Short mmCIF file of C-alpha atoms and ligand atoms in Angstrom, two decimals:
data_model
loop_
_atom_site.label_atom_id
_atom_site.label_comp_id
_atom_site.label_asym_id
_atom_site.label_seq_id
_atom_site.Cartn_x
_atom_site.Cartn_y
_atom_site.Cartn_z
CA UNK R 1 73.44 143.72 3.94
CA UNK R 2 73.42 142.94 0.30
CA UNK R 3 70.94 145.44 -1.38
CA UNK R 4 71.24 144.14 -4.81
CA UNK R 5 69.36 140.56 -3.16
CA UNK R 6 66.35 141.54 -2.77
CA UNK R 7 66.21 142.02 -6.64
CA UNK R 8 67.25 138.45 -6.96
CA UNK R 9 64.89 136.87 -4.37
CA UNK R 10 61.58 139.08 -5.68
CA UNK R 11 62.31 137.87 -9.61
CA UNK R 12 61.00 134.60 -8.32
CA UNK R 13 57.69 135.82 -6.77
CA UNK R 14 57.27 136.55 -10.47
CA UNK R 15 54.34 139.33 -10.10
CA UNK R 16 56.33 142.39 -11.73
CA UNK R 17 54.63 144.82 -9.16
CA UNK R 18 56.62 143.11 -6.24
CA UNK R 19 60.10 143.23 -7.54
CA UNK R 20 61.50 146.83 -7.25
CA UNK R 21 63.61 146.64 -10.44
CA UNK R 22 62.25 145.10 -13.77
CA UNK R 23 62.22 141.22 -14.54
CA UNK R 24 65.26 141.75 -17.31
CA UNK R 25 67.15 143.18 -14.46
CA UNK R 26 70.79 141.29 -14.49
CA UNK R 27 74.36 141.71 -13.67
CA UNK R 28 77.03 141.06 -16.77
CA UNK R 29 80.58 139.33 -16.35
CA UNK R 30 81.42 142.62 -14.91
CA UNK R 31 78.72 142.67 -12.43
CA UNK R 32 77.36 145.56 -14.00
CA UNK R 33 73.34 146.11 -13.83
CA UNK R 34 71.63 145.31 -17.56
CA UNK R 35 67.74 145.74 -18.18
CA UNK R 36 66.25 143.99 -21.21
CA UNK R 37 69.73 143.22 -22.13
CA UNK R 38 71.35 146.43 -22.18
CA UNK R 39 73.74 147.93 -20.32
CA UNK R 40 72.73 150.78 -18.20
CA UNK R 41 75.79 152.75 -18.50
CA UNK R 42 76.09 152.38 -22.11
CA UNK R 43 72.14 153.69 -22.33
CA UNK R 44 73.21 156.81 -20.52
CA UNK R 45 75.90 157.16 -22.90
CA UNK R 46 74.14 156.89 -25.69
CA UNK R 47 70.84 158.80 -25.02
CA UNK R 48 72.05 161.14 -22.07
CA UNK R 49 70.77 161.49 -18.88
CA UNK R 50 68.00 162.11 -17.09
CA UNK R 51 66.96 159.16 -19.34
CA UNK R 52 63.11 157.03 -18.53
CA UNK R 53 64.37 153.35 -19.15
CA UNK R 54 61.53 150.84 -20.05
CA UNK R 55 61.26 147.16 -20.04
CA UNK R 56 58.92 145.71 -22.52
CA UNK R 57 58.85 142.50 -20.84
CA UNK R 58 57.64 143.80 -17.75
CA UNK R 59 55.00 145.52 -18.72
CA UNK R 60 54.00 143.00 -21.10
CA UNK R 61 54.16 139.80 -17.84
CA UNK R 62 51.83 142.50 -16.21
CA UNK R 63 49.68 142.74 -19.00
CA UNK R 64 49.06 138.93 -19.05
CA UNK R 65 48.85 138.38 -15.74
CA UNK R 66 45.82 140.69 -15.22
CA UNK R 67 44.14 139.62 -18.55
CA UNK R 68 44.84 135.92 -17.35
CA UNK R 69 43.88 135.94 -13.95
CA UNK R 70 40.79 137.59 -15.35
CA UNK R 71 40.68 134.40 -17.48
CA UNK R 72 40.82 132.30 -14.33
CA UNK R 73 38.87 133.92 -11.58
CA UNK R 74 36.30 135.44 -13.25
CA UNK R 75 33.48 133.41 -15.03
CA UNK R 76 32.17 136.73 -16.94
CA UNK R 77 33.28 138.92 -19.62
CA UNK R 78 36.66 140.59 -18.71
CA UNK R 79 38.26 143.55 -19.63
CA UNK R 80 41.56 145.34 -17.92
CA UNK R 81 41.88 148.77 -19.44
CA UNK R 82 45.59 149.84 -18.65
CA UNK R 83 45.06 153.54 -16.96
CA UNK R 84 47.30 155.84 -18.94
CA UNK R 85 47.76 158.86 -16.00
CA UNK R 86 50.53 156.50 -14.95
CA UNK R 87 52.07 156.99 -17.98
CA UNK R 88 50.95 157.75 -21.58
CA UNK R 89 52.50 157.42 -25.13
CA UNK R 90 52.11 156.11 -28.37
CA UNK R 91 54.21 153.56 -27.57
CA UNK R 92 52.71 152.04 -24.06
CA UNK R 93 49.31 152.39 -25.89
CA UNK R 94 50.42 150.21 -28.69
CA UNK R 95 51.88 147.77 -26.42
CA UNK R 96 48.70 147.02 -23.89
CA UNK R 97 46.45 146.81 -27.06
CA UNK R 98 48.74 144.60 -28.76
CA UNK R 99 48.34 142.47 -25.34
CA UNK R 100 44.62 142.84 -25.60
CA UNK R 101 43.84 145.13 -22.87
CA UNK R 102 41.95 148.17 -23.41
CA UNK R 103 42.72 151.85 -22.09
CA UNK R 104 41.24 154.41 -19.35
CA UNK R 105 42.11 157.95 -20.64
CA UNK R 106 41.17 161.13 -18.68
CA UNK R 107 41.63 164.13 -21.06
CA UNK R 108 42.23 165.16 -24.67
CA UNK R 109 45.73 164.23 -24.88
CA UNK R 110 45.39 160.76 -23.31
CA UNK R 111 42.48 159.77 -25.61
CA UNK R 112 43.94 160.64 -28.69
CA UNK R 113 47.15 159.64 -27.27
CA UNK R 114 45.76 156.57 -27.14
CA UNK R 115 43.37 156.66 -30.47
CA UNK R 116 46.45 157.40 -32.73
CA UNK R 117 48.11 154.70 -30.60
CA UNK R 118 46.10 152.37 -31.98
CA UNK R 119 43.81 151.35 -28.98
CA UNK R 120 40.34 150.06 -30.75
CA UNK R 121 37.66 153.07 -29.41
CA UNK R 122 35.35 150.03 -27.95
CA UNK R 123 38.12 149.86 -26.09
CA UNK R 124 38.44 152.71 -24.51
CA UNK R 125 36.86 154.38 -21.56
CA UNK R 126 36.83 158.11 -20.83
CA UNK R 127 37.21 159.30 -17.05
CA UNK R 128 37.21 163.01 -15.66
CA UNK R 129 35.69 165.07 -13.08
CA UNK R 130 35.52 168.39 -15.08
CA UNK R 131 35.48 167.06 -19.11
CA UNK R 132 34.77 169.87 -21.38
CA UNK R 133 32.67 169.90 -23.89
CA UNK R 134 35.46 169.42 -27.05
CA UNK R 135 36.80 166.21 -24.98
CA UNK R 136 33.12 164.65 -24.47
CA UNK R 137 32.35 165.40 -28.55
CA UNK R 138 35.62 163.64 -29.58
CA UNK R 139 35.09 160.74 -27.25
CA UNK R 140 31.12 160.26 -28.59
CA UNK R 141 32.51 161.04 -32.38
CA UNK R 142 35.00 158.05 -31.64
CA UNK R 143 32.43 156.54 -29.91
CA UNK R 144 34.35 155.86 -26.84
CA UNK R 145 32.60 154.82 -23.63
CA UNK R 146 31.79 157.98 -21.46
CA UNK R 147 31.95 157.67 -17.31
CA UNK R 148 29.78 160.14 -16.62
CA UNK R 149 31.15 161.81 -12.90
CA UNK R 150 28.95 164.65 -12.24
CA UNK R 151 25.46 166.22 -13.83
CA UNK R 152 27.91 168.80 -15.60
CA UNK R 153 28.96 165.65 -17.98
CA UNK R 154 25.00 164.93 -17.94
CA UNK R 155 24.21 168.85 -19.08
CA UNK R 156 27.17 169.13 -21.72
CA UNK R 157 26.61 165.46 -23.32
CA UNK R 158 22.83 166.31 -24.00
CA UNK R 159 23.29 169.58 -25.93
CA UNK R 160 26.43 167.52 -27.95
CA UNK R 161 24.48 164.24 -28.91
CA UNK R 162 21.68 166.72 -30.31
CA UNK R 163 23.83 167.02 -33.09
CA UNK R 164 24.83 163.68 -33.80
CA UNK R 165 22.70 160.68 -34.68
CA UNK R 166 23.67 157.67 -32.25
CA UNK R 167 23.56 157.56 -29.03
CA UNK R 168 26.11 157.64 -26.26
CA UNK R 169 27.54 154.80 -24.00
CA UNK R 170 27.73 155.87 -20.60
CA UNK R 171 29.51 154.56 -17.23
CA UNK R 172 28.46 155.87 -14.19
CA UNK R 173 30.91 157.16 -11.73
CA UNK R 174 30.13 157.24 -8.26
CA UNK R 175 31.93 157.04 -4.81
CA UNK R 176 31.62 154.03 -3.08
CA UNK R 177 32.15 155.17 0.79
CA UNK R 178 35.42 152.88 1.35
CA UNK R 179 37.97 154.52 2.78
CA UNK R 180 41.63 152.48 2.34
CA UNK R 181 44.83 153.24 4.17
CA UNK R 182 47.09 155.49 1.33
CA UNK R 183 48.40 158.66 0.94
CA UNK R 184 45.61 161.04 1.43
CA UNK R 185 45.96 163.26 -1.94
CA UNK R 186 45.48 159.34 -3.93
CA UNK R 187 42.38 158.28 -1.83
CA UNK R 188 39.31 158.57 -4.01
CA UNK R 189 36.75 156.26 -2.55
CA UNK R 190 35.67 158.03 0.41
CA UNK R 191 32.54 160.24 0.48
CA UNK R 192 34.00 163.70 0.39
CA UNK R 193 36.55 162.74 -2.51
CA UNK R 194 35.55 165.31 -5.84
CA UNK R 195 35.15 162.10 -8.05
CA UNK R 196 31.77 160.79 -8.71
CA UNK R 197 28.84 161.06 -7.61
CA UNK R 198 27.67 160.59 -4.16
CA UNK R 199 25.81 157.19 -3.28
CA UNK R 200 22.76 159.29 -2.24
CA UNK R 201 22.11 160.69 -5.01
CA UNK R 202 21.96 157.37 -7.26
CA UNK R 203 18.66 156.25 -7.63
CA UNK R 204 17.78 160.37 -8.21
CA UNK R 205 20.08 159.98 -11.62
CA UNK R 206 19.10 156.46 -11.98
CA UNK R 207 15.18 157.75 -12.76
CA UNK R 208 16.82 160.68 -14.59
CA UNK R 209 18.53 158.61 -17.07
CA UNK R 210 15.96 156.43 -17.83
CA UNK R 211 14.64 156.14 -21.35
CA UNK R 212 17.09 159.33 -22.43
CA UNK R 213 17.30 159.47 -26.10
CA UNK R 214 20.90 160.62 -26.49
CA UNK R 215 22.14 157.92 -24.34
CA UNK R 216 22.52 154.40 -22.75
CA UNK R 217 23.79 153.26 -19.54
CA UNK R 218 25.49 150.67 -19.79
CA UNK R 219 28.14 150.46 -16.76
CA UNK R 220 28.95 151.23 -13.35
CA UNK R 221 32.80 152.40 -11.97
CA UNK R 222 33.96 153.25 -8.76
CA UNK R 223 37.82 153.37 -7.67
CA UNK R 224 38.99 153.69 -4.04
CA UNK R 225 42.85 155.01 -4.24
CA UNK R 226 45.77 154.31 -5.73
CA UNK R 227 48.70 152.09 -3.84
CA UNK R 228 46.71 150.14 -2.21
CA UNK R 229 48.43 146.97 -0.49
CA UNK R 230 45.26 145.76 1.47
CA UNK R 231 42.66 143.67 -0.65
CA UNK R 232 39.85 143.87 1.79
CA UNK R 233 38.83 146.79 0.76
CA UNK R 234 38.64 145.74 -2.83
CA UNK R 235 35.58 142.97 -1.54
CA UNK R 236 33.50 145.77 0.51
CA UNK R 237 33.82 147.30 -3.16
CA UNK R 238 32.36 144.11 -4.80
CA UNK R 239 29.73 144.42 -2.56
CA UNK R 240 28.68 147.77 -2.73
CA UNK R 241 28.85 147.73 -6.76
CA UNK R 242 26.65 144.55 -6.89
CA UNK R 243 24.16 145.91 -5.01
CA UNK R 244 24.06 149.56 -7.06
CA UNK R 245 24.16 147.30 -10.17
CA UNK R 246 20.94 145.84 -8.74
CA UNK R 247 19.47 149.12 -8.62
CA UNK R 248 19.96 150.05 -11.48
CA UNK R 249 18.84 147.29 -13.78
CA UNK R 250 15.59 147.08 -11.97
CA UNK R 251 15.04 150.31 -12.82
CA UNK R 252 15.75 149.06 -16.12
CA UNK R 253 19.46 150.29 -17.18
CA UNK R 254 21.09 147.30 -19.31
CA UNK R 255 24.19 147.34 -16.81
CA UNK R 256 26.48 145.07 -18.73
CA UNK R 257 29.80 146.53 -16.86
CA UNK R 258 31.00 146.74 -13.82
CA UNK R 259 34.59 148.48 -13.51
CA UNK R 260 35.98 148.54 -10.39
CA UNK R 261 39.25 150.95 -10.80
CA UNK R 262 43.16 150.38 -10.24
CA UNK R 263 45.23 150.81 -7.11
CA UNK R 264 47.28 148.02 -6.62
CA UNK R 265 50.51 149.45 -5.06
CA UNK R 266 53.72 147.94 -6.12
CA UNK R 267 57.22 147.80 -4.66
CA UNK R 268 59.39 151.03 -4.46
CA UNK R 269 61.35 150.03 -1.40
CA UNK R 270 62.10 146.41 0.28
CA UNK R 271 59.54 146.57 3.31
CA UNK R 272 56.39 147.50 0.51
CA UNK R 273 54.77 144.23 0.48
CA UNK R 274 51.42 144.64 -2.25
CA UNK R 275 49.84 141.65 -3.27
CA UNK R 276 50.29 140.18 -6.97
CA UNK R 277 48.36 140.95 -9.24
CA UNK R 278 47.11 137.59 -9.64
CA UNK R 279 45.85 137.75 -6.01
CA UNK R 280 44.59 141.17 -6.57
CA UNK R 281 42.42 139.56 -9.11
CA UNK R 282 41.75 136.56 -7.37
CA UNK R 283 40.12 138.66 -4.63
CA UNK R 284 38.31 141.19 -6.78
CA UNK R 285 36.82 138.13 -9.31
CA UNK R 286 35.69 136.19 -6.00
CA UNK R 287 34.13 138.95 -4.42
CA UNK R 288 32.49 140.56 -7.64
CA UNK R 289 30.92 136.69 -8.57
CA UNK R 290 29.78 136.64 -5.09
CA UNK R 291 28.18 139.63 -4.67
CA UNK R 292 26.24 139.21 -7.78
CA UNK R 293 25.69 135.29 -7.29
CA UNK R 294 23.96 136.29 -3.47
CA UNK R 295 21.63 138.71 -5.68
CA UNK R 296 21.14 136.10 -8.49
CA UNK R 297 22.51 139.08 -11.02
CA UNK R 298 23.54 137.92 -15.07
CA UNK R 299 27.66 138.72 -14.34
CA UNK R 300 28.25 141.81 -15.58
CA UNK R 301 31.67 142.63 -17.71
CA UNK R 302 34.45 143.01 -14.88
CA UNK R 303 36.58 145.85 -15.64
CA UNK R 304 39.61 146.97 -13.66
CA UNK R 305 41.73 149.87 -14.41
CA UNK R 306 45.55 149.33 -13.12
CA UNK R 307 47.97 152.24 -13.74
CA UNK R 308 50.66 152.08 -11.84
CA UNK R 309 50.82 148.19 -11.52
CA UNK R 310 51.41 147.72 -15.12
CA UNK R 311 54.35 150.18 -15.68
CA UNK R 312 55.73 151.24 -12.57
CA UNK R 313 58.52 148.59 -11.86
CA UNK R 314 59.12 148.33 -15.97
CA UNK R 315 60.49 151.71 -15.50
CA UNK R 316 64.12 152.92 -14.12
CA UNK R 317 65.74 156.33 -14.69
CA UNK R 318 69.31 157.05 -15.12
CA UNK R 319 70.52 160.15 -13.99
CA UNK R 320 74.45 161.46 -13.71
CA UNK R 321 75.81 162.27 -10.14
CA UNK R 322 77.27 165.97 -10.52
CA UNK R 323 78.40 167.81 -7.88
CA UNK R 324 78.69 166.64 -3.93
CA UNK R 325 78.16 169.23 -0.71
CA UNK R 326 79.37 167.70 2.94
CA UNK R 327 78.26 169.67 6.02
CA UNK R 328 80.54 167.98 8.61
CA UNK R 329 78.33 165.92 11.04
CA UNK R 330 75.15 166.63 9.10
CA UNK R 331 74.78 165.37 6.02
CA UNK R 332 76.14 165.05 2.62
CA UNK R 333 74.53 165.87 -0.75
CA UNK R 334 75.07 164.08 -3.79
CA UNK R 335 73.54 166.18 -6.47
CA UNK R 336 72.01 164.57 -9.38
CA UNK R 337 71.53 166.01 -13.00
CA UNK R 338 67.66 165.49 -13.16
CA UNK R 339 64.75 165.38 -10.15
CA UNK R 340 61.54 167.16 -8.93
CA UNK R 341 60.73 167.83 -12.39
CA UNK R 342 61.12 164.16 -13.90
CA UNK R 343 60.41 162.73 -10.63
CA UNK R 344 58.09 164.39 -8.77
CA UNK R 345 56.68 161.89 -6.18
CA UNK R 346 58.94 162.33 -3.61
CA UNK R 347 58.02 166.23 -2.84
CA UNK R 348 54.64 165.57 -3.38
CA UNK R 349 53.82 162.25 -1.08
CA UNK R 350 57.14 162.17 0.03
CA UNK R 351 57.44 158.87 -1.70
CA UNK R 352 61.06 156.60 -1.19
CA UNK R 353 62.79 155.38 -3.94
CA UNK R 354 65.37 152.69 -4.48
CA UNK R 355 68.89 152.96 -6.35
CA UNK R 356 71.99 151.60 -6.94
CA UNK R 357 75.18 152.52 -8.87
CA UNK R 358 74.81 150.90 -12.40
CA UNK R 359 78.77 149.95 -12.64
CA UNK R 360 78.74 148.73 -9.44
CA UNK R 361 75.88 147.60 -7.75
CA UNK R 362 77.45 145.48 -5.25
CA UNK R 363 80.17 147.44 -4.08
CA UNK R 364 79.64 147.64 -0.45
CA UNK R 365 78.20 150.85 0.70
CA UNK R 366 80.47 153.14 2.77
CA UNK R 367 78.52 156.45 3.30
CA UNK R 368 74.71 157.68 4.01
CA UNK R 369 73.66 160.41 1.06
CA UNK R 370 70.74 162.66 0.80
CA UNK R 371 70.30 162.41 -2.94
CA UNK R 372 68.92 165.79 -4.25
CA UNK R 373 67.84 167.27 -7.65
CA UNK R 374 68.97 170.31 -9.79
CA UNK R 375 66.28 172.21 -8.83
CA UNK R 376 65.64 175.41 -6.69
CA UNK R 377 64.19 174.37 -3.62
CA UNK R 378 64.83 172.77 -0.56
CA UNK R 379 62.33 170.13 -0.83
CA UNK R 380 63.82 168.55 -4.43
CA UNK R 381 65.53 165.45 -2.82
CA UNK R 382 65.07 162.20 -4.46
CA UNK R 383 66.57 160.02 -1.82
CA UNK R 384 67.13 160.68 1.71
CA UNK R 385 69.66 159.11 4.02
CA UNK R 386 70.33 156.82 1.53
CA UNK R 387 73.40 154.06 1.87
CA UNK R 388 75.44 154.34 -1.63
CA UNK R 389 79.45 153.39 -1.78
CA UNK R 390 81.55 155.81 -2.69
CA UNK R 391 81.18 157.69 -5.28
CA UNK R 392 82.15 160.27 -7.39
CA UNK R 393 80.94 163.28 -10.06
CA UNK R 394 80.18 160.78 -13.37
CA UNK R 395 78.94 158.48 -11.99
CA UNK R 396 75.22 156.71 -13.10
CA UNK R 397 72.45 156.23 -10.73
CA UNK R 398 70.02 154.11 -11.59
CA UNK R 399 66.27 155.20 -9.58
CA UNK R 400 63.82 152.08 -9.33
CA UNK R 401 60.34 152.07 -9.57
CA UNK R 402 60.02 154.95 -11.84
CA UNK R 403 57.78 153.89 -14.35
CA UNK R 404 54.54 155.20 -13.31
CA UNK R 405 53.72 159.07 -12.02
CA UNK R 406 56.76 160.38 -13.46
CA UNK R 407 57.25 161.06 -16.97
CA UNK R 408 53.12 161.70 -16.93
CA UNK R 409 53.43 164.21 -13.77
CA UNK R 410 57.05 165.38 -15.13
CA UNK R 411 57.11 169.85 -15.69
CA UNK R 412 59.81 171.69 -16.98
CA UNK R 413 60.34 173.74 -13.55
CA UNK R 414 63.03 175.85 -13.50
CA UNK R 415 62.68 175.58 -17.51
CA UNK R 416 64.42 172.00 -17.11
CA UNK R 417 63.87 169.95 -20.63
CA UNK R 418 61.94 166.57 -19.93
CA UNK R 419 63.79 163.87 -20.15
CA UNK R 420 64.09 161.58 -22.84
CA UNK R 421 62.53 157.77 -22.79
CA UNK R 422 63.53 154.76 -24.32
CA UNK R 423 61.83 151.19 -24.41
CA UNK R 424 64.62 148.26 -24.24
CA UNK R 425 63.88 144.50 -24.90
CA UNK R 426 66.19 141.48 -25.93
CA UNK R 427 68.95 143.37 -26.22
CA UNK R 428 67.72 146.36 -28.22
CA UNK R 429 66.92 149.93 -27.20
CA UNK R 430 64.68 151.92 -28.60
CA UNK R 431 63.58 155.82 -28.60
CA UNK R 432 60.00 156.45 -27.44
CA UNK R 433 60.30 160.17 -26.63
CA UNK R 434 62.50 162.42 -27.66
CA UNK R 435 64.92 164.37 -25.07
CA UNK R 436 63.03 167.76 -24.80
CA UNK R 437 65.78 171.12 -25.71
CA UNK R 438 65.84 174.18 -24.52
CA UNK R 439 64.67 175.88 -27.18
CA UNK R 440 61.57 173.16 -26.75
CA UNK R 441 60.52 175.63 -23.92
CA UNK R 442 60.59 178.70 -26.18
CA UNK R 443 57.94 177.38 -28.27
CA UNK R 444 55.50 178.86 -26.83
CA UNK R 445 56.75 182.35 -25.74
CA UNK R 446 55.13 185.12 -27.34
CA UNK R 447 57.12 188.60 -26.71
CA UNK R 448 55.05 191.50 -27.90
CA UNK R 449 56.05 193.73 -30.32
CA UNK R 450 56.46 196.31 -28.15
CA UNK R 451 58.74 194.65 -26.00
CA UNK R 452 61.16 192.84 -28.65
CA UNK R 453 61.85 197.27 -29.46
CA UNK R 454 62.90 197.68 -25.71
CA UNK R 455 65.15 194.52 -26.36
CA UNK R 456 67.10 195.79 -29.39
N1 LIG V 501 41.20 154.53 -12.31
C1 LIG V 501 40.95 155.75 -11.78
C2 LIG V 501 39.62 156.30 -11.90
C3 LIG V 501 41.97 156.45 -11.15
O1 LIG V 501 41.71 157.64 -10.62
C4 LIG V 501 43.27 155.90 -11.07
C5 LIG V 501 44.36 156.62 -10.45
C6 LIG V 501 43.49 154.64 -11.64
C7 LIG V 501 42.43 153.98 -12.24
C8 LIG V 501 44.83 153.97 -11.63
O2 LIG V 501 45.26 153.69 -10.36
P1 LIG V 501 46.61 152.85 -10.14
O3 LIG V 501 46.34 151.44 -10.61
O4 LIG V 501 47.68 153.48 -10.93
O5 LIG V 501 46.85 152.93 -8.69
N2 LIG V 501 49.97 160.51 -8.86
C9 LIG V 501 49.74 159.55 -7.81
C10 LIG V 501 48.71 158.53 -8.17
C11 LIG V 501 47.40 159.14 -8.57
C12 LIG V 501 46.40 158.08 -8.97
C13 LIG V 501 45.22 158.74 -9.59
N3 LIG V 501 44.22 157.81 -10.03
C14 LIG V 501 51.07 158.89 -7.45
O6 LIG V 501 52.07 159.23 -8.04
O7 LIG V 501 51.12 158.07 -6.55
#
């Protein structure tokens, strides 16, 4: 079978998140693989490998098509806020702003990842299950919205807005009950899951933040899981949320927002099949204006949250095949120069990837490969059993589908420098972060006096 086909066929389902390689994806006169122009090989020449490749027009279709199926399906205010655990920079925050979306951060280092990245702080909505106290006074001193997850958050934001003189905007978090079929470390909706708090407890912290001085509630969130190809779950959501929203404004909380998370899966591998994003929204709109139509609730603000939907097929990585083990009648191993530590989804959900070889994507394949990483353990394998023609020490491998949970959950096990990242569009490449040396992962070493004696 032609592997390099489904590429072709998917570009015209349009919806980034179902095509496994980005929409600039194309073969030159020498039927060798390009991405926003450029040709693979020559990026790995240039920058090195492991190298993060990103396509701005991707992530820029995916943008629009959430903020415009918003437009479509949704009567109400609408508001997708890109969420930047998938991946965060200066750069990707620029870019969703500049598309008019806003931003869900989760710690320090996303929010003013995203503040210096020029995301407008109305903009931006702060998420975690254990904030401290220095993240919760820099997101009420940039007066970012606050999800409030737990009555730590409640405890901690009290004591802070004593010192300051307006008052906070709070989301509450709470878990909706759903349960959705996805790998069971990304589930989040269910009733045991650590996020949120529990349904029971509601109209308890409903009463207890009524009339508070140092805040106003102003929104309710709730997220089920993350690569999520079912939408039915999505509408039990809708329903659930209407009905807490309910609650809570007749208790008399001006709930102007109701965010309803990410979790639209996308397409590593040929047999994924998610939904596009325009359906996604289709479904989630429907069911939200329904749910609040049966109660005869003012439509509240739909949020959404999508991660992984807005960067993960954008994004490619090129890494240089190095050295090759064959145990006769068992397998072979094709060792590449990066993994586990710029990629590690496989080890962790034991995730499947798709690749090809960027000079020559359509030669036929001729042998079954276990691609595996650099690293020390057994487990660091990219690619198993994986159909590749022959090929040799040199040679670049381009990984699919990388966009999203990888540079953001990258480490330097092993001490391995993080890889470099580049944006490419119309023929240009550009630098986003820098290749990590290392001497990078010296920086912050400390070897006591006493020690650096023994040493000389
Ligand atoms: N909102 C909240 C509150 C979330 O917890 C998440 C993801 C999202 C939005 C974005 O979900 P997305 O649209 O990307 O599915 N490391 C895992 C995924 C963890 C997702 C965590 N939360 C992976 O590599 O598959």
């Amino acid at each position: 079978m032609d592997i390099f086909r489904p590429f072709e066929e998917n570009r015209n389902q349009a919806s980034p998140n179902r095509n496994i390689s980005p929409l600039t994806t194309a073969l030159d006169k020498e039927q060798k693989l390009n991405v926003g122009g450029c040709k693979l090989s020559s990026l790995a020449q240039e920058y090195g490998t492991p190298l993060y490749v990103l396509d701005e027009l991707t992530i820029r279709t995916s943008c629009r098509e959430y903020i415009d199926s918003l437009r479509k399906y949704y009567p109400g205010k609408s508001l997708p806020l890109y969420a930047s655990k998938a991946n965060s920079s200066l750069l990707l925050s620029s870019l969703v702003a500049s598309e008019g979306m806003g931003i869900d951060v989760v710690s320090e280092g996303e929010l003013i990842t995203a503040l210096k990245g020029g995301v407008p702080s109305d903009l931006i909505v702060f998420h975690g299950n254990n904030k401290s106290s220095d993240e919760l006074l820099l997101a009420y001193d940039n007066d970012v919205k606050i999800v409030l997850d737990n009555q730590f958050d409640i405890e901690q934001l009290k004591e802070i807005v004593k010192l300051g003189n307006k008052k906070a905007k709070l989301i509450l978090r709470f878990t909706p009950g759903i349960e959705c079929h996805t790998h069971e470390y990304i589930k989040t909706g269910h009733i045991d899951s650590k996020f949120g708090f529990d349904p029971d407890e509601l109209s308890d912290v409903f009463v207890q933040l009524k009339d508070i001085e140092w805040g106003e509630l102003i929104g309710l969130h709730a997220h089920i899981g993350s690569q999520i190809f079912e939408v039915e779950p999505h509408k039990d959501l809708a329903e659930v949320m209407a009905k807490t929203l309910q609650k809570g404004r007749e208790i008399g909380h001006p709930l102007d927002i109701l965010n309803v998370g990410g979790g639209l899966g996308i397409r590593y591998v040929t047999s994924d099949d998610p939904p596009t994003i325009a359906q996604w929204v289709e479904v989630v709109s429907k069911a939200v204006l329904n749910a609040c139509n049966k109660r005869s609730l003012e439509l509240p603000c739909l949020m959404c949250e999508p991660g992984r939907s807005i960067v993960g097929t954008a994004g490619l990585t090129l890494y240089k095949i190095g050295s090759r083990k064959e145990i006769p009648g068992v397998k072979t191993y094709l060792a590449i120069d990066g993994g586990m530590s710029d990629n590690p989804r496989p080890i962790t959900y034991q995730s499947s990837y798709t690749a090809f070889l960027v000079d020559r994507p359509l030669a036929k394949a001729s042998e079954i490969v276990t691609i595996a990483g650099k690293h020390c353990e057994s487990g660091d394998v990219l690619l198993h059993d994986f159909s590749l023609p022959n090929c040799s020490s040199g040679d670049v491998l381009a990984v699919f589908s990388t966009g999203a949970y990888n540079s953001s959950m990258s480490s330097n096990y092993n001490r391995i420098p993080k890889p470099a990242a580049i944006i490419v569009s119309n023929g240009n490449s550009e630098l986003i972060q820098l290749r990590e040396l290392p001497e990078d992962l010296l920086r912050n070493d400390i070897l006591p006096d006493r020690f650096i004696k023994k040493v000389s």
